[in-house]
């Protein structure tokens, strides 16, 4: 009797601990969002929403402060787009190679190398972009500034390739052999089979890979902070300097802004905008996946 | 009735592995008559699927296999197994339908059009006609003509299998290979496919593996009985089933082993 009671008690205790562990991550997320919102809220009392959305300059720390978020948003979109132009095609092509063409031995050899690409600290990529890629690109585009969106975006793209390729490869390898045989038996080449049957069949997995890649690109900080120039500029010129939301946040959090000042609150405002960005992409990704899964099922 | 030979297997010996002591197919010779259904029967593991998959060089996809002998397609005299022949070219001439329906995750229309598209055919009116024609031949047109753009995965198992047949027919193969095409289907769908096979042979020569002896008896004109990689007996189905020449065949069809 006593024994049974003790056992029930431990069971309950374990259950409680597990619940707390699971709840903590949810709580922390809520706490972050709560802080962001409360800290950012007073900002909009001082800066009108109109200026925030339609102004094209972002100079919160200057005498004549301007708060046009569009400058940072366009910088973020620019570097993200450049990165995705590299990461998505190369990631998918790498995945096709690994899943459809490579022998087991080649795959065993290549995959750890790719993962190494993801394990390099991003600050190293930042300097790689600034000290190697930019000078190289300047030989091709003499007008390229020393800090520019192009090399930051390209290097960020290379950095994200393994994320795309690894998830996409998993999705492609999960495509049943019978579908490949169906295609090959109709006289399709391996290439046609890969691109017309395997990729569409693995679409939902590839879409998740894309969403992850976008989130990584939008959230990436070091590479753009180092190589793109910390100069907020509205527009989409890849050859000039630019600044992203994340780079701005590191830049100003290093200075000592007085707590509660408008400048200080911009950090939280940018945080919210970033959060909205990734949230949107995640929702889009989820929707695409659900729709495709329904179609495939 | 005298029939033309569509394909002829000549002393085919096959191993999956060059080092294997005993080949999986052992000097098999077999005629496949034009516009008829030839059934391959025999106990599990005797090499039926292996033989069938030689006809479209499917084995080439999985590494170094060893073919000896010939499979000659008539009237061209084209040797399917020749080293100089590109397996893709073979598969353009020889269609295949698998045990489990394997429609692509595309629309019904795109499934049937697939073989044409990979051959680089772009003309829409031609593809439209071919899709309709193939679906009609596969007995599926009436059920799907109002939802060609719908996903193929929404079809029932039997419909999916007929879609796979339509897909194979769209490119007008000279020979159609069926590997236990009804073993994953319910009795009604099975009857439907058997009936269809009887219709199709007017247009295309059919070689079909089956485990179901009744099916072989009902749906085929010729039957080949295999045992442990050997072809034991070949003849008109009526003869093989009622009056087999070989004792092994008789034991098998009367259910004494296998
Ligand atoms: N990919 C392969 N590699 C090596 N051996 C194989 C392979 N596929 C089949 N075999 C062997 O070849 C022999 C014939 O197999 P096959 O699949 O042709 O038989 P089957 O007559 O179609 O049998 P079932 O009626 O069960 O489908 C079997 O002994 C099998 O183990
Ligand atoms: Mg078989």
Coordinates of C-alpha atoms and ligand atoms in Angstrom, one line a residue:
Chain A
X1 CA 0.0 0.0 0.0
X2 CA 2.7 2.4 1.1
X3 CA 4.8 1.3 -1.9
X4 CA 2.0 2.0 -4.3
X5 CA 1.5 5.5 -2.9
X6 CA 5.1 6.2 -3.3
X7 CA 5.1 5.0 -6.9
X8 CA 2.1 7.2 -7.7
X9 CA 3.8 10.1 -6.2
X10 CA 7.0 9.7 -8.2
X11 CA 4.9 9.3 -11.3
X12 CA 3.1 12.6 -10.6
X13 CA 6.4 14.3 -9.9
X14 CA 7.9 13.1 -13.1
X15 CA 4.9 14.2 -15.0
X16 CA 5.1 17.6 -13.4
X17 CA 8.8 18.0 -14.3
X18 CA 8.2 17.0 -17.9
X19 CA 5.4 19.5 -18.1
X20 CA 7.5 22.3 -16.7
X21 CA 10.3 21.5 -19.1
X22 CA 7.9 21.6 -22.1
X23 CA 6.1 24.7 -20.8
X24 CA 9.3 26.6 -20.2
X25 CA 10.1 27.0 -23.9
X26 CA 6.6 28.2 -24.6
X27 CA 6.9 30.6 -21.6
X28 CA 10.2 31.9 -22.7
X29 CA 8.8 32.6 -26.2
X30 CA 5.9 34.5 -24.7
X31 CA 8.2 36.4 -22.5
X32 CA 10.4 37.5 -25.4
X33 CA 7.4 38.6 -27.4
X34 CA 6.0 40.4 -24.4
X35 CA 9.3 42.3 -23.8
X36 CA 9.6 43.2 -27.5
X37 CA 6.1 44.6 -27.6
X38 CA 6.1 46.5 -24.3
X39 CA 9.6 48.0 -25.0
X40 CA 8.7 48.9 -28.5
X41 CA 5.3 50.3 -27.8
X42 CA 6.4 53.8 -26.5
X43 CA 8.4 54.2 -29.8
X44 CA 5.2 54.6 -31.7
X45 CA 4.0 57.3 -29.4
X46 CA 6.9 59.4 -30.5
X47 CA 7.3 58.3 -34.1
X48 CA 4.1 58.2 -36.2
X49 CA 3.3 55.0 -37.9
X50 CA 3.2 56.9 -41.2
X51 CA 6.8 58.1 -40.9
X52 CA 7.8 54.7 -39.8
X53 CA 6.3 53.0 -42.8
X54 CA 6.7 55.6 -45.6
X55 CA 9.9 57.4 -44.7
X56 CA 12.9 56.1 -46.7
X57 CA 15.7 57.1 -44.4
X58 CA 16.7 55.4 -41.2
X59 CA 18.9 57.7 -39.1
X60 CA 17.7 57.2 -35.5
X61 CA 21.0 58.3 -33.9
X62 CA 21.5 61.5 -35.9
X63 CA 20.5 65.0 -34.9
X64 CA 17.7 65.0 -37.4
X65 CA 16.5 61.5 -36.7
X66 CA 14.5 59.7 -39.4
X67 CA 12.7 56.4 -38.8
X68 CA 11.9 54.9 -42.1
X69 CA 12.1 51.2 -41.5
X70 CA 11.9 50.6 -45.3
X71 CA 15.6 51.3 -45.5
X72 CA 16.5 48.3 -43.2
X73 CA 13.7 46.2 -44.7
X74 CA 15.0 46.7 -48.2
X75 CA 18.5 45.9 -47.1
X76 CA 17.3 42.7 -45.5
X77 CA 15.3 41.7 -48.6
X78 CA 18.2 42.5 -50.8
X79 CA 20.8 40.4 -49.0
X80 CA 18.2 37.6 -48.4
X81 CA 17.3 37.5 -52.1
X82 CA 20.9 37.3 -53.2
X83 CA 21.6 34.6 -50.7
X84 CA 18.6 32.6 -51.8
X85 CA 19.6 32.9 -55.4
X86 CA 22.7 31.0 -54.5
X87 CA 21.4 28.7 -51.7
X88 CA 18.2 27.4 -53.3
X89 CA 19.5 26.2 -56.7
X90 CA 22.8 25.0 -55.4
X91 CA 21.1 23.3 -52.4
X92 CA 18.6 21.5 -54.6
X93 CA 21.2 20.5 -57.2
X94 CA 23.4 19.2 -54.5
X95 CA 20.5 17.2 -53.0
X96 CA 19.7 15.8 -56.4
X97 CA 23.3 14.7 -56.9
X98 CA 23.5 13.1 -53.4
X99 CA 20.2 11.4 -53.5
X100 CA 19.9 10.4 -57.2
X101 CA 23.4 10.1 -58.6
X102 CA 26.0 9.7 -55.9
X103 CA 27.1 6.2 -54.9
X104 CA 27.0 5.3 -51.3
X105 CA 30.7 5.9 -51.0
X106 CA 30.7 9.3 -52.5
X107 CA 27.7 10.3 -50.4
X108 CA 29.5 9.2 -47.2
X109 CA 32.4 11.3 -48.2
X110 CA 30.5 14.4 -49.3
X111 CA 27.9 14.8 -46.6
X112 CA 30.3 15.5 -43.7
X113 CA 32.1 18.0 -45.9
X114 CA 28.8 19.8 -46.5
X115 CA 28.0 19.8 -42.8
X116 CA 31.3 21.3 -42.1
X117 CA 30.2 24.2 -44.3
X118 CA 27.4 24.8 -41.8
X119 CA 29.7 24.4 -38.8
X120 CA 32.0 27.3 -39.8
X121 CA 31.4 30.3 -37.4
X122 CA 29.5 33.0 -39.3
X123 CA 32.1 35.6 -38.3
X124 CA 34.6 33.7 -40.4
X125 CA 32.2 33.9 -43.3
X126 CA 31.9 37.6 -42.7
X127 CA 35.6 38.2 -43.1
X128 CA 35.8 35.7 -46.0
X129 CA 33.2 37.9 -47.8
X130 CA 35.0 41.1 -47.0
X131 CA 38.6 40.1 -47.5
X132 CA 38.4 37.6 -50.3
X133 CA 35.1 37.7 -52.1
X134 CA 34.8 41.5 -52.4
X135 CA 38.3 42.0 -53.8
X136 CA 37.6 39.2 -56.3
X137 CA 34.3 40.6 -57.4
X138 CA 35.8 44.1 -57.7
X139 CA 37.9 42.6 -60.6
X140 CA 34.7 41.8 -62.4
X141 CA 32.7 44.9 -61.3
X142 CA 35.1 47.8 -60.8
X143 CA 32.3 49.9 -59.4
X144 CA 31.7 47.6 -56.5
X145 CA 32.2 49.3 -53.1
X146 CA 34.4 47.8 -50.4
X147 CA 31.3 47.1 -48.4
X148 CA 28.4 45.7 -50.5
X149 CA 25.3 43.7 -50.4
X150 CA 26.5 41.4 -53.2
X151 CA 29.4 39.6 -51.6
X152 CA 27.6 39.5 -48.2
X153 CA 24.6 37.9 -49.9
X154 CA 26.6 35.5 -52.0
X155 CA 28.6 34.2 -49.0
X156 CA 25.5 34.0 -46.9
X157 CA 24.0 31.9 -49.7
X158 CA 27.0 29.5 -49.7
X159 CA 26.6 29.3 -45.9
X160 CA 23.0 28.2 -46.2
X161 CA 23.5 25.6 -49.0
X162 CA 23.9 22.7 -46.5
X163 CA 20.7 23.5 -44.8
X164 CA 18.8 23.4 -48.1
X165 CA 20.6 20.3 -49.4
X166 CA 20.4 18.2 -46.3
X167 CA 16.6 18.7 -45.8
X168 CA 15.9 18.4 -49.5
X169 CA 18.0 15.2 -49.8
X170 CA 16.1 13.6 -47.0
X171 CA 12.9 14.5 -48.7
X172 CA 14.1 13.1 -52.0
X173 CA 15.3 9.9 -50.6
X174 CA 11.9 9.3 -49.0
X175 CA 10.3 9.3 -52.5
X176 CA 9.4 5.7 -53.1
X177 CA 11.6 3.8 -55.6
X178 CA 8.4 2.7 -57.4
X179 CA 7.9 6.2 -58.6
X180 CA 11.4 6.4 -60.1
X181 CA 10.9 3.0 -61.7
X182 CA 7.6 4.2 -63.2
X183 CA 9.3 7.1 -64.8
X184 CA 12.4 5.2 -66.0
X185 CA 10.3 2.5 -67.4
X186 CA 8.6 5.0 -69.6
X187 CA 12.0 5.8 -71.1
X188 CA 12.8 8.8 -69.0
X189 CA 16.4 9.6 -68.3
X190 CA 17.7 9.8 -64.8
X191 CA 17.8 13.6 -65.1
X192 CA 14.2 13.8 -66.3
X193 CA 13.2 11.4 -63.5
X194 CA 14.9 13.6 -60.9
X195 CA 13.5 16.8 -62.0
X196 CA 10.0 15.8 -63.2
X197 CA 9.1 13.1 -60.6
X198 CA 11.4 13.1 -57.6
X199 CA 11.5 16.8 -57.0
X200 CA 7.8 17.3 -57.3
X201 CA 7.2 14.3 -55.1
X202 CA 9.5 15.7 -52.5
X203 CA 8.1 19.1 -52.8
X204 CA 6.8 19.5 -49.3
X205 CA 10.1 18.6 -47.8
X206 CA 11.9 20.9 -50.2
X207 CA 9.5 23.7 -49.3
X208 CA 10.4 23.3 -45.6
X209 CA 14.0 23.5 -46.6
X210 CA 13.3 26.8 -48.4
X211 CA 11.5 28.2 -45.5
X212 CA 14.4 27.3 -43.2
X213 CA 16.8 28.9 -45.7
X214 CA 14.8 32.1 -45.8
X215 CA 14.6 32.3 -42.0
X216 CA 18.4 31.7 -41.8
X217 CA 19.0 34.4 -44.4
X218 CA 16.7 37.0 -42.8
X219 CA 18.2 36.3 -39.4
X220 CA 21.8 36.1 -40.4
X221 CA 23.7 38.9 -38.7
X222 CA 27.5 38.6 -38.7
X223 CA 28.1 38.3 -42.4
X224 CA 26.1 41.3 -43.3
X225 CA 27.3 43.3 -40.3
X226 CA 30.9 42.7 -41.4
X227 CA 30.7 42.8 -45.2
X228 CA 27.7 44.8 -46.2
X229 CA 28.7 48.1 -44.6
X230 CA 26.2 49.2 -41.8
X231 CA 24.8 51.9 -44.0
X232 CA 21.0 51.9 -44.1
X233 CA 19.9 52.6 -47.6
X234 CA 16.5 52.3 -49.1
X235 CA 16.8 50.6 -52.5
X236 CA 18.0 47.4 -54.1
X237 CA 21.5 48.1 -55.3
X238 CA 23.6 45.0 -54.8
X239 CA 26.8 46.9 -55.6
X240 CA 26.6 49.4 -52.8
X241 CA 26.6 49.2 -49.0
X242 CA 23.5 48.4 -47.1
X243 CA 22.3 47.5 -43.7
X244 CA 19.9 44.8 -42.5
X245 CA 17.6 44.7 -39.5
X246 CA 19.9 42.3 -37.7
X247 CA 23.0 44.2 -38.5
X248 CA 21.4 47.4 -37.2
X249 CA 20.5 45.6 -33.9
X250 CA 24.1 44.5 -33.3
X251 CA 25.4 47.9 -34.3
X252 CA 23.4 49.9 -31.9
X253 CA 23.4 47.5 -29.0
X254 CA 27.1 47.9 -28.9
X255 CA 26.9 51.6 -28.4
X256 CA 25.6 52.8 -25.0
X257 CA 22.2 54.3 -25.7
X258 CA 20.3 55.6 -22.7
X259 CA 17.7 53.2 -21.6
X260 CA 14.2 54.3 -22.6
X261 CA 15.4 56.7 -25.4
X262 CA 13.8 56.4 -28.8
X263 CA 17.1 55.2 -30.2
X264 CA 17.2 52.4 -27.6
X265 CA 13.6 51.4 -28.4
X266 CA 14.5 51.0 -32.1
X267 CA 16.3 47.8 -31.2
X268 CA 13.0 46.3 -30.0
X269 CA 11.1 47.7 -33.0
X270 CA 13.5 46.0 -35.4
X271 CA 13.2 42.9 -33.3
X272 CA 9.4 42.9 -33.9
X273 CA 9.8 43.5 -37.6
X274 CA 12.2 40.6 -37.8
X275 CA 9.9 38.4 -35.9
X276 CA 7.0 39.3 -38.2
X277 CA 9.2 38.5 -41.2
X278 CA 10.1 35.0 -40.1
X279 CA 6.6 34.4 -38.9
X280 CA 5.2 35.3 -42.3
X281 CA 7.6 33.0 -44.1
X282 CA 6.9 30.2 -41.7
X283 CA 3.1 30.5 -42.3
X284 CA 3.6 30.7 -46.0
X285 CA 5.8 27.6 -45.9
X286 CA 3.3 25.7 -43.7
X287 CA 0.4 26.6 -46.1
X288 CA 2.3 25.4 -49.1
X289 CA 3.3 22.2 -47.4
X290 CA -0.3 21.5 -46.3
X291 CA -1.6 22.1 -49.7
X292 CA 1.0 19.9 -51.4
X293 CA 0.6 17.2 -48.9
X294 CA -3.1 17.1 -49.6
X295 CA -2.3 16.9 -53.3
X296 CA 0.2 14.1 -53.0
X297 CA -1.7 12.1 -50.5
Chain B
X1 CA -4.3 -19.8 -86.0
X2 CA -0.8 -18.9 -87.1
X3 CA 0.7 -15.9 -85.2
X4 CA 3.6 -13.7 -85.8
X5 CA 6.4 -13.6 -83.3
X6 CA 6.7 -10.2 -81.7
X7 CA 9.7 -11.0 -79.5
X8 CA 11.9 -13.9 -79.1
X9 CA 14.0 -14.9 -76.1
X10 CA 17.0 -16.9 -77.1
X11 CA 19.1 -18.8 -74.6
X12 CA 18.9 -16.1 -72.0
X13 CA 21.1 -16.7 -68.9
X14 CA 21.0 -14.0 -66.3
X15 CA 22.7 -13.3 -63.0
X16 CA 22.3 -10.3 -60.7
X17 CA 25.9 -10.8 -59.5
X18 CA 28.7 -11.8 -61.8
X19 CA 30.2 -14.0 -59.1
X20 CA 27.0 -15.9 -58.4
X21 CA 27.5 -19.6 -58.7
X22 CA 24.1 -20.2 -60.2
X23 CA 22.3 -17.9 -62.6
X24 CA 18.8 -16.7 -61.8
X25 CA 17.7 -17.4 -65.3
X26 CA 19.1 -20.5 -67.0
X27 CA 19.2 -20.5 -70.7
X28 CA 15.6 -19.5 -71.2
X29 CA 14.1 -19.5 -74.7
X30 CA 10.6 -18.3 -75.3
X31 CA 8.6 -16.8 -78.2
X32 CA 6.2 -14.0 -77.5
X33 CA 3.4 -13.9 -80.1
X34 CA 2.1 -10.7 -81.5
X35 CA -1.3 -9.4 -80.4
X36 CA -1.7 -12.0 -77.8
X37 CA -1.3 -12.3 -74.0
X38 CA 1.5 -14.5 -72.7
X39 CA 1.4 -15.4 -69.1
X40 CA 4.5 -16.2 -67.0
X41 CA 3.6 -18.5 -64.1
X42 CA 5.7 -20.4 -61.5
X43 CA 6.4 -20.6 -57.8
X44 CA 7.7 -17.6 -55.9
X45 CA 11.3 -16.9 -56.6
X46 CA 11.5 -18.8 -59.9
X47 CA 12.6 -15.8 -61.8
X48 CA 9.4 -14.5 -63.5
X49 CA 9.9 -10.8 -62.5
X50 CA 13.6 -11.2 -63.4
X51 CA 12.7 -12.4 -66.9
X52 CA 10.1 -9.7 -67.4
X53 CA 12.6 -7.0 -66.3
X54 CA 15.1 -8.2 -68.9
X55 CA 12.7 -7.1 -71.6
X56 CA 13.0 -3.4 -70.7
X57 CA 16.5 -3.6 -69.2
X58 CA 15.3 -2.5 -65.8
X59 CA 18.1 -4.5 -64.2
X60 CA 20.6 -2.0 -65.7
X61 CA 19.5 0.5 -63.1
X62 CA 21.0 -1.4 -60.3
X63 CA 24.6 -2.0 -61.1
X64 CA 26.5 -4.6 -62.9
X65 CA 24.3 -7.5 -64.0
X66 CA 25.2 -10.1 -66.5
X67 CA 23.0 -11.0 -69.5
X68 CA 23.9 -13.8 -71.9
X69 CA 21.8 -14.6 -74.9
X70 CA 19.3 -12.4 -76.8
X71 CA 15.9 -11.0 -76.8
X72 CA 15.0 -10.1 -80.4
X73 CA 12.2 -7.7 -81.1
X74 CA 10.5 -8.4 -84.4
X75 CA 10.0 -7.3 -87.1
X76 CA 13.0 -5.0 -86.7
X77 CA 15.4 -7.7 -85.4
X78 CA 16.5 -5.3 -82.6
X79 CA 18.4 -7.1 -79.9
X80 CA 17.2 -5.7 -76.5
X81 CA 20.1 -7.2 -74.6
X82 CA 22.9 -6.0 -77.0
X83 CA 25.6 -4.0 -75.3
X84 CA 25.4 -1.4 -78.0
X85 CA 21.7 -0.7 -77.3
X86 CA 20.8 2.2 -75.0
X87 CA 18.4 1.0 -72.3
X88 CA 16.5 4.2 -72.7
X89 CA 15.8 3.3 -76.3
X90 CA 14.5 -0.1 -75.2
X91 CA 12.2 1.5 -72.7
X92 CA 10.8 3.7 -75.3
X93 CA 9.6 0.6 -77.2
X94 CA 8.7 -1.6 -74.3
X95 CA 6.2 -0.3 -71.7
X96 CA 5.8 -1.7 -68.1
X97 CA 3.1 -1.7 -65.5
X98 CA 4.1 -2.7 -61.9
X99 CA 2.6 -4.7 -59.2
X100 CA 1.5 -1.8 -57.1
X101 CA -0.1 1.1 -58.9
X102 CA 2.5 3.9 -58.9
X103 CA 0.9 7.0 -60.4
X104 CA 3.0 10.2 -60.2
X105 CA 1.9 12.9 -57.8
X106 CA 0.5 14.9 -60.7
X107 CA -2.9 15.3 -62.3
X108 CA -4.5 12.4 -64.2
X109 CA -3.8 14.3 -67.5
X110 CA -0.2 14.8 -66.7
X111 CA 0.3 11.2 -65.7
X112 CA -0.8 10.0 -69.1
X113 CA 1.0 12.8 -70.9
X114 CA 4.3 12.1 -69.1
X115 CA 5.8 9.7 -71.6
X116 CA 5.0 12.1 -74.4
X117 CA 6.5 15.1 -72.6
X118 CA 9.8 13.3 -71.9
X119 CA 10.0 12.5 -75.6
X120 CA 9.9 16.3 -76.1
X121 CA 6.4 16.4 -77.6
X122 CA 4.9 19.8 -77.0
X123 CA 1.9 20.1 -79.3
X124 CA -1.1 20.4 -77.1
X125 CA -3.7 19.1 -79.5
X126 CA -1.6 16.0 -80.1
X127 CA -1.1 15.4 -76.4
X128 CA -4.8 16.0 -75.7
X129 CA -5.8 13.4 -78.3
X130 CA -3.3 10.9 -77.0
X131 CA -4.4 11.3 -73.4
X132 CA -8.0 10.8 -74.4
X133 CA -7.2 7.8 -76.6
X134 CA -5.1 6.1 -74.0
X135 CA -7.6 6.6 -71.2
X136 CA -10.2 5.2 -73.5
X137 CA -8.1 2.1 -74.3
X138 CA -7.5 1.7 -70.6
X139 CA -11.2 1.8 -69.9
X140 CA -10.9 4.8 -67.7
X141 CA -12.1 7.7 -69.8
X142 CA -15.7 7.6 -68.8
X143 CA -14.8 7.7 -65.1
X144 CA -12.3 10.6 -65.3
X145 CA -13.1 12.7 -68.4
X146 CA -14.6 15.4 -66.2
X147 CA -11.7 15.7 -63.9
X148 CA -8.5 15.3 -65.9
X149 CA -6.9 18.0 -63.9
X150 CA -7.6 16.3 -60.6
X151 CA -4.8 14.6 -58.7
X152 CA -4.2 11.0 -59.7
X153 CA -3.9 10.0 -56.0
X154 CA -7.6 10.6 -55.5
X155 CA -8.4 7.6 -57.7
X156 CA -9.1 4.2 -56.3
X157 CA -6.5 1.5 -56.5
X158 CA -8.0 -0.2 -59.5
X159 CA -8.4 3.1 -61.3
X160 CA -4.8 4.0 -60.5
X161 CA -3.7 0.8 -62.0
X162 CA -5.7 1.5 -65.2
X163 CA -4.2 4.9 -65.2
X164 CA -0.7 3.3 -65.1
X165 CA -1.8 1.2 -68.1
X166 CA -3.0 4.3 -69.9
X167 CA 0.3 6.0 -69.1
X168 CA 2.2 3.1 -70.6
X169 CA 0.0 3.0 -73.7
X170 CA 0.3 6.7 -74.5
X171 CA 3.7 6.2 -76.1
X172 CA 2.5 3.3 -78.2
X173 CA 4.9 0.6 -77.0
X174 CA 5.5 -2.4 -79.1
X175 CA 5.3 -4.7 -76.1
X176 CA 3.6 -4.2 -72.7
X177 CA 5.0 -5.9 -69.6
X178 CA 2.7 -6.4 -66.6
X179 CA 4.2 -7.7 -63.4
X180 CA 1.3 -9.1 -61.3
X181 CA -0.8 -6.1 -62.2
X182 CA -3.8 -7.2 -60.1
X183 CA -2.1 -8.6 -57.0
X184 CA -2.8 -5.3 -55.0
X185 CA -6.4 -5.0 -56.2
X186 CA -9.8 -6.1 -55.1
X187 CA -11.7 -8.8 -57.1
X188 CA -13.8 -6.3 -59.0
X189 CA -10.9 -4.2 -60.1
X190 CA -9.1 -7.4 -60.9
X191 CA -11.9 -8.6 -63.2
X192 CA -11.9 -5.2 -64.8
X193 CA -8.2 -5.3 -65.6
X194 CA -8.4 -8.9 -66.9
X195 CA -11.1 -7.8 -69.3
X196 CA -9.1 -4.9 -70.3
X197 CA -6.0 -7.0 -71.0
X198 CA -8.2 -9.1 -73.3
X199 CA -9.2 -5.9 -75.2
X200 CA -5.7 -4.4 -75.3
X201 CA -4.1 -7.3 -77.0
X202 CA -5.7 -6.2 -80.2
X203 CA -3.4 -3.2 -80.1
X204 CA -0.3 -4.3 -78.3
X205 CA 1.5 -7.5 -77.4
X206 CA 1.3 -8.4 -73.7
X207 CA 3.6 -10.3 -71.4
X208 CA 2.2 -10.7 -68.0
X209 CA 3.5 -12.3 -64.7
X210 CA 0.8 -13.6 -62.5
X211 CA 0.4 -15.7 -59.4
X212 CA -3.2 -16.3 -60.0
X213 CA -3.6 -19.4 -62.1
X214 CA -7.2 -18.7 -62.8
X215 CA -6.2 -15.4 -64.2
X216 CA -3.5 -17.0 -66.4
X217 CA -6.1 -19.5 -67.6
X218 CA -8.8 -16.8 -68.3
X219 CA -6.8 -13.9 -69.6
X220 CA -3.9 -15.4 -71.6
X221 CA -3.4 -17.1 -74.9
X222 CA 0.0 -18.6 -74.1
X223 CA 1.5 -19.7 -70.9
X224 CA 5.1 -20.2 -69.8
X225 CA 5.8 -22.2 -66.7
X226 CA 9.0 -21.5 -64.9
X227 CA 10.7 -23.3 -62.1
X228 CA 14.0 -22.3 -60.4
X229 CA 15.2 -20.2 -63.3
X230 CA 14.3 -22.8 -66.0
X231 CA 11.6 -22.5 -68.5
X232 CA 9.8 -25.9 -68.0
X233 CA 7.0 -25.6 -70.4
X234 CA 5.5 -23.2 -73.0
X235 CA 2.4 -23.6 -74.9
X236 CA -1.1 -22.4 -75.6
X237 CA -2.8 -21.7 -72.3
X238 CA -5.6 -24.1 -73.1
X239 CA -3.1 -26.9 -73.6
X240 CA -0.8 -26.0 -70.6
X241 CA -3.7 -25.9 -68.2
X242 CA -5.7 -28.9 -69.4
X243 CA -3.0 -31.2 -70.8
X244 CA 0.5 -30.2 -69.5
X245 CA 3.3 -32.2 -71.1
X246 CA 5.6 -31.9 -68.1
X247 CA 5.1 -33.4 -64.7
X248 CA 6.4 -30.4 -62.9
X249 CA 3.8 -28.2 -64.7
X250 CA 1.0 -30.6 -63.8
X251 CA 2.1 -30.7 -60.1
X252 CA 2.2 -26.9 -60.1
X253 CA -1.2 -26.2 -61.7
X254 CA -2.9 -28.9 -59.6
X255 CA -1.5 -27.2 -56.5
X256 CA 0.8 -30.0 -55.4
X257 CA 3.6 -27.5 -54.8
X258 CA 4.4 -23.9 -55.2
Ligands
LIG1 N1 17.9 -7.4 -57.0 C1 18.2 -8.7 -56.8 N2 19.5 -9.0 -56.5 C2 19.8 -10.3 -56.3 N3 19.0 -11.3 -56.4 C3 17.7 -11.1 -56.7 C4 17.3 -9.7 -56.9 N4 15.9 -9.8 -57.2 C5 15.6 -11.1 -57.2 N5 16.7 -11.9 -56.9 C6 16.6 -13.3 -56.8 O1 16.3 -13.8 -58.0 C7 15.4 -14.9 -57.9 C8 14.2 -14.7 -58.8 O2 13.5 -13.6 -58.3 P1 12.2 -13.0 -59.0 O3 11.9 -11.7 -58.2 O4 12.5 -12.9 -60.4 O5 11.1 -14.1 -58.7 P2 9.6 -14.1 -59.0 O6 9.4 -15.4 -59.8 O7 9.2 -12.9 -59.6 O8 9.0 -14.3 -57.6 P3 7.6 -13.7 -57.0 O9 6.6 -14.6 -57.6 O10 7.8 -13.9 -55.5 O11 7.5 -12.3 -57.4 C9 15.1 -15.1 -56.5 O12 15.9 -16.1 -56.0 C10 15.6 -13.8 -55.8 O13 16.0 -14.0 -54.6
LIG2 MG1 7.9 -11.2 -59.0

